[in-house]
Amino acid sequence: ELHRFLHRVIRGSVDRDALTIVAGAAAWAVRVDVHVVARRGNATDAAGFAAVAALQHLRRNPVTTERSGMTADGDVEASPLCAVTPLDETADAAPVPLVRVPLSVTVALFGGGPDATDYATDDLLHYHAVFDPSDQEELAATASVVLSFDRHDRLLGLDKLGGAAIDHEVLLDATADARRRAKEVHDVLRAELLKADRQWLDDRVASLRRAAAGDAGSAAASGGGGGGGGGAAAAAAAPTDSSLGGGGAALPPAAVVQQ
């Protein structure tokens, strides 16, 4: 169930057309690996958050392309074969193109029963909604639903995880609460991504300064002229979870993040 949910979320989030390097010849392949290290409840939300965060933080280095081979009539430019070489230029690294940023909110509902069937009245109070349920709360819940929202508070999907039938009034009330919860989580994710980007920039500047200082020290020791310029320093922004492949930008069945 978790695998199917993540697969559907990730496939609908990545702009696969924008992953094309050379039409019909080469494209970026994006794979997200999610490892659940401790399952104490609400694995769906945790895995989805990790996958979306990893996709937003991932960067693709620029590449050079060169046609290889030729068609039967000797046309090199029309050859379907293409050699792609990633460049170690992290300053020009581009993010993975996303058409939306979905985050899920799991709601466990408790209560209901034969004495709480008139949902048009205060009998709604017989239901209690719990967000981020633990494993024991998941087992004890009358019903559970997973609602997905984008960063603009739009509802992208709804999955019912079993349990008793849910009246539409109860579902509407739970959706409104889940939308507010999703906005809070989106704000947290946005803040953490900005913090990570600033940290990456600080690390890159420090690395360039160390490289410049090292070049200057080497020139002085050898009796050379002025100080050396800063060389390009490789940062950990290369898309190590991506690979270059031909034929298209289809995502594999497994969706991904290590948390």
Coordinates of C-alpha atoms in Angstrom, one line a residue:
E1 CA 0.0 0.0 0.0
L2 CA 2.8 2.4 0.9
H3 CA 4.7 1.5 -2.3
R4 CA 1.6 2.2 -4.5
F5 CA 0.9 5.5 -2.7
L6 CA 4.5 6.8 -3.2
H7 CA 4.6 5.7 -6.8
R8 CA 1.5 7.6 -7.6
V9 CA 2.6 10.7 -5.7
I10 CA 6.1 10.9 -7.3
R11 CA 5.0 10.1 -10.8
G12 CA 2.5 12.9 -10.7
S13 CA 5.0 15.4 -9.2
V14 CA 7.9 15.2 -11.6
D15 CA 7.8 17.0 -15.0
R16 CA 9.1 14.1 -17.0
D17 CA 9.2 16.0 -20.3
A18 CA 11.6 18.5 -18.7
L19 CA 14.0 15.7 -17.9
T20 CA 14.8 15.2 -21.5
I21 CA 18.4 15.9 -22.5
V22 CA 18.2 14.9 -26.2
A23 CA 14.8 14.1 -27.6
G24 CA 14.5 10.4 -28.3
A25 CA 18.1 9.7 -27.2
A26 CA 18.8 10.6 -23.6
A27 CA 17.1 11.8 -20.5
W28 CA 17.6 12.0 -16.8
A29 CA 16.2 9.0 -14.8
V30 CA 15.0 9.9 -11.3
R31 CA 14.7 7.2 -8.7
V32 CA 13.7 7.7 -5.1
D33 CA 14.5 5.0 -2.5
V34 CA 12.6 5.2 0.8
H35 CA 13.9 3.2 3.7
V36 CA 11.6 3.0 6.7
V37 CA 14.0 2.6 9.7
A38 CA 11.4 2.6 12.4
R39 CA 7.7 2.0 12.0
R40 CA 5.8 3.4 14.9
G41 CA 2.8 4.7 13.1
N42 CA 2.0 7.1 10.2
A43 CA 4.7 5.7 7.8
T44 CA 2.8 7.1 4.9
D45 CA 3.2 10.8 5.8
A46 CA 6.8 10.3 6.9
A47 CA 7.8 8.5 3.7
G48 CA 6.0 11.0 1.5
F49 CA 7.6 14.0 3.3
A50 CA 11.1 12.4 2.9
A51 CA 10.6 11.7 -0.8
V52 CA 9.3 15.2 -1.6
A53 CA 12.1 16.8 0.4
A54 CA 14.7 14.7 -1.4
L55 CA 13.3 15.6 -4.8
Q56 CA 13.3 19.3 -4.0
H57 CA 16.8 19.2 -2.6
L58 CA 18.3 17.2 -5.5
R59 CA 20.3 19.1 -8.2
R60 CA 21.3 18.0 -11.7
N61 CA 24.7 19.0 -13.0
P62 CA 24.9 20.4 -16.5
V63 CA 25.9 18.0 -19.2
T64 CA 27.5 17.9 -22.7
T65 CA 26.1 15.8 -25.5
E66 CA 27.6 14.3 -28.6
R67 CA 26.0 12.2 -31.2
S68 CA 27.6 8.8 -31.6
G69 CA 27.0 6.5 -34.5
M70 CA 24.9 7.2 -37.6
T71 CA 21.8 6.1 -39.4
A72 CA 21.8 3.6 -42.4
D73 CA 22.2 6.6 -44.8
G74 CA 25.2 8.0 -42.9
D75 CA 23.4 10.9 -41.1
V76 CA 25.1 11.5 -37.8
E77 CA 22.7 14.1 -36.5
A78 CA 19.8 11.8 -37.0
S79 CA 21.5 9.0 -35.0
P80 CA 19.4 7.8 -32.0
L81 CA 22.7 7.2 -30.1
C82 CA 24.0 10.0 -27.9
A83 CA 27.0 10.3 -25.5
V84 CA 26.2 12.3 -22.4
T85 CA 28.9 13.6 -20.1
P86 CA 28.0 15.3 -16.8
L87 CA 30.1 18.4 -16.0
D88 CA 31.5 19.1 -12.5
E89 CA 30.0 22.6 -12.4
T90 CA 27.9 22.7 -9.3
A91 CA 27.2 26.4 -9.6
D92 CA 25.0 25.7 -12.6
A93 CA 23.3 22.6 -11.1
A94 CA 19.5 22.7 -11.7
P95 CA 16.7 21.4 -9.5
V96 CA 14.5 18.5 -10.5
P97 CA 11.5 20.0 -12.4
L98 CA 8.4 19.5 -10.3
V99 CA 4.9 20.4 -11.4
R100 CA 3.5 20.1 -7.9
V101 CA 4.7 19.5 -4.3
P102 CA 2.3 17.1 -2.6
L103 CA 2.3 16.3 1.1
S104 CA 0.0 13.9 2.7
V105 CA -1.9 14.1 6.0
T106 CA -3.2 11.0 7.7
V107 CA -6.3 11.3 9.8
A108 CA -7.4 8.6 12.2
L109 CA -11.1 8.8 13.2
F110 CA -12.4 7.4 16.4
G111 CA -16.0 7.1 17.5
G112 CA -19.2 6.8 15.5
G113 CA -21.4 3.8 15.8
P114 CA -25.2 3.3 15.9
D115 CA -25.7 6.3 18.3
A116 CA -23.9 8.7 16.0
T117 CA -25.7 8.4 12.7
D118 CA -27.3 11.8 12.4
Y119 CA -24.3 13.7 11.1
A120 CA -26.4 16.9 10.5
T121 CA -26.5 17.6 14.2
D122 CA -24.1 17.7 17.1
D123 CA -23.6 14.0 16.7
L124 CA -20.4 14.9 14.8
L125 CA -18.9 15.3 18.2
H126 CA -19.0 11.5 18.5
Y127 CA -16.1 11.4 16.1
H128 CA -12.6 12.5 17.1
A129 CA -9.9 13.1 14.6
V130 CA -6.2 12.3 15.4
F131 CA -3.4 13.5 13.1
D132 CA -0.1 11.7 12.9
P133 CA -1.5 8.5 14.5
S134 CA 0.8 6.1 16.3
D135 CA 0.9 2.4 15.4
Q136 CA -1.5 1.6 18.3
E137 CA -3.9 4.5 17.3
E138 CA -3.9 3.1 13.7
L139 CA -5.0 -0.3 15.0
A140 CA -7.7 1.2 17.2
A141 CA -9.1 3.8 14.8
T142 CA -12.7 3.4 13.5
A143 CA -11.4 4.5 10.1
S144 CA -8.4 6.3 8.6
V145 CA -8.0 8.5 5.5
V146 CA -4.9 10.0 3.8
L147 CA -5.4 13.4 2.2
S148 CA -2.8 15.0 -0.1
F149 CA -2.5 18.7 -0.6
D150 CA -0.1 20.9 -2.7
R151 CA 1.6 24.0 -1.5
H152 CA -1.4 26.1 -2.6
D153 CA -3.8 24.1 -0.3
R154 CA -5.4 22.3 -3.2
L155 CA -6.6 18.7 -2.5
L156 CA -4.7 16.3 -4.8
G157 CA -6.0 13.0 -3.6
L158 CA -7.8 11.0 -0.9
D159 CA -7.1 7.4 0.1
K160 CA -9.2 5.5 2.6
L161 CA -7.1 3.0 4.6
G162 CA -10.0 0.7 5.6
G163 CA -12.3 0.7 8.6
A164 CA -15.9 1.7 8.9
A165 CA -17.8 3.8 6.3
I166 CA -17.4 7.6 6.8
D167 CA -20.3 10.0 6.3
H168 CA -19.6 12.9 3.9
E169 CA -20.0 15.5 6.6
V170 CA -17.4 13.9 8.8
L171 CA -15.1 13.6 5.8
L172 CA -15.6 17.3 4.9
D173 CA -14.8 18.3 8.5
A174 CA -11.7 16.1 8.5
T175 CA -10.5 17.5 5.1
A176 CA -10.7 21.1 6.4
D177 CA -8.6 20.2 9.5
A178 CA -6.2 18.2 7.3
R179 CA -5.8 21.2 4.9
R180 CA -4.7 23.4 7.8
R181 CA -2.3 20.7 9.0
A182 CA -0.8 20.4 5.5
K183 CA -0.1 24.1 5.3
E184 CA 1.9 23.9 8.5
V185 CA 3.9 21.0 7.2
H186 CA 4.5 22.8 3.9
D187 CA 5.8 25.8 5.8
V188 CA 8.2 23.6 7.8
L189 CA 9.5 21.9 4.6
R190 CA 10.0 25.3 2.8
A191 CA 11.9 26.7 5.8
E192 CA 14.2 23.6 6.0
L193 CA 14.9 23.6 2.3
L194 CA 15.9 27.3 2.5
K195 CA 18.2 26.5 5.4
A196 CA 19.8 23.6 3.5
D197 CA 20.4 25.9 0.5
R198 CA 22.0 28.5 2.6
Q199 CA 24.2 25.9 4.2
W200 CA 25.2 24.5 0.8
L201 CA 26.2 28.0 -0.4
D202 CA 28.2 28.7 2.8
D203 CA 30.1 25.4 2.4
R204 CA 30.8 26.2 -1.3
V205 CA 32.1 29.7 -0.5
A206 CA 34.3 28.2 2.2
S207 CA 35.6 25.5 -0.1
L208 CA 36.5 28.1 -2.8
R209 CA 38.3 30.2 -0.3
R210 CA 40.3 27.2 0.9
A211 CA 41.2 26.3 -2.6
A212 CA 42.3 29.9 -3.4
A213 CA 44.4 30.0 -0.2
G214 CA 46.0 26.7 -1.1
D215 CA 46.9 27.9 -4.6
A216 CA 48.4 31.1 -3.2
G217 CA 50.5 29.2 -0.7
S218 CA 51.8 26.9 -3.4
A219 CA 52.7 29.8 -5.6
A220 CA 54.6 31.5 -2.7
A221 CA 56.5 28.4 -1.8
S222 CA 57.7 27.9 -5.4
G223 CA 58.7 31.5 -5.8
G224 CA 56.0 32.2 -8.3
G225 CA 54.3 35.5 -9.1
G226 CA 50.9 36.6 -7.8
G227 CA 48.4 34.5 -5.9
G228 CA 46.4 31.9 -7.8
G229 CA 42.7 32.1 -8.6
G230 CA 40.1 30.0 -7.0
G231 CA 39.5 26.7 -8.7
A232 CA 36.1 25.1 -9.1
A233 CA 35.3 23.1 -6.0
A234 CA 32.9 20.1 -6.3
A235 CA 30.0 20.3 -3.9
A236 CA 27.7 17.5 -2.9
A237 CA 25.0 18.7 -5.2
A238 CA 25.4 16.1 -7.9
P239 CA 22.2 14.0 -8.4
T240 CA 23.6 10.7 -7.0
D241 CA 20.1 9.2 -7.0
S242 CA 19.7 10.0 -10.7
S243 CA 21.3 8.4 -13.7
L244 CA 21.5 9.1 -17.4
G245 CA 19.6 6.8 -19.6
G246 CA 18.2 6.7 -23.1
G247 CA 14.7 6.5 -24.5
G248 CA 12.7 8.6 -22.1
A249 CA 12.3 9.8 -18.6
A250 CA 10.0 7.2 -17.1
L251 CA 10.2 6.7 -13.4
P252 CA 10.8 3.2 -12.0
P253 CA 8.1 1.6 -9.9
A254 CA 9.9 2.3 -6.6
A255 CA 9.6 5.8 -5.2
V256 CA 12.6 7.4 -2.9
V257 CA 14.3 8.7 0.0
Q258 CA 16.6 7.6 2.7
Q259 CA 15.7 9.1 6.0

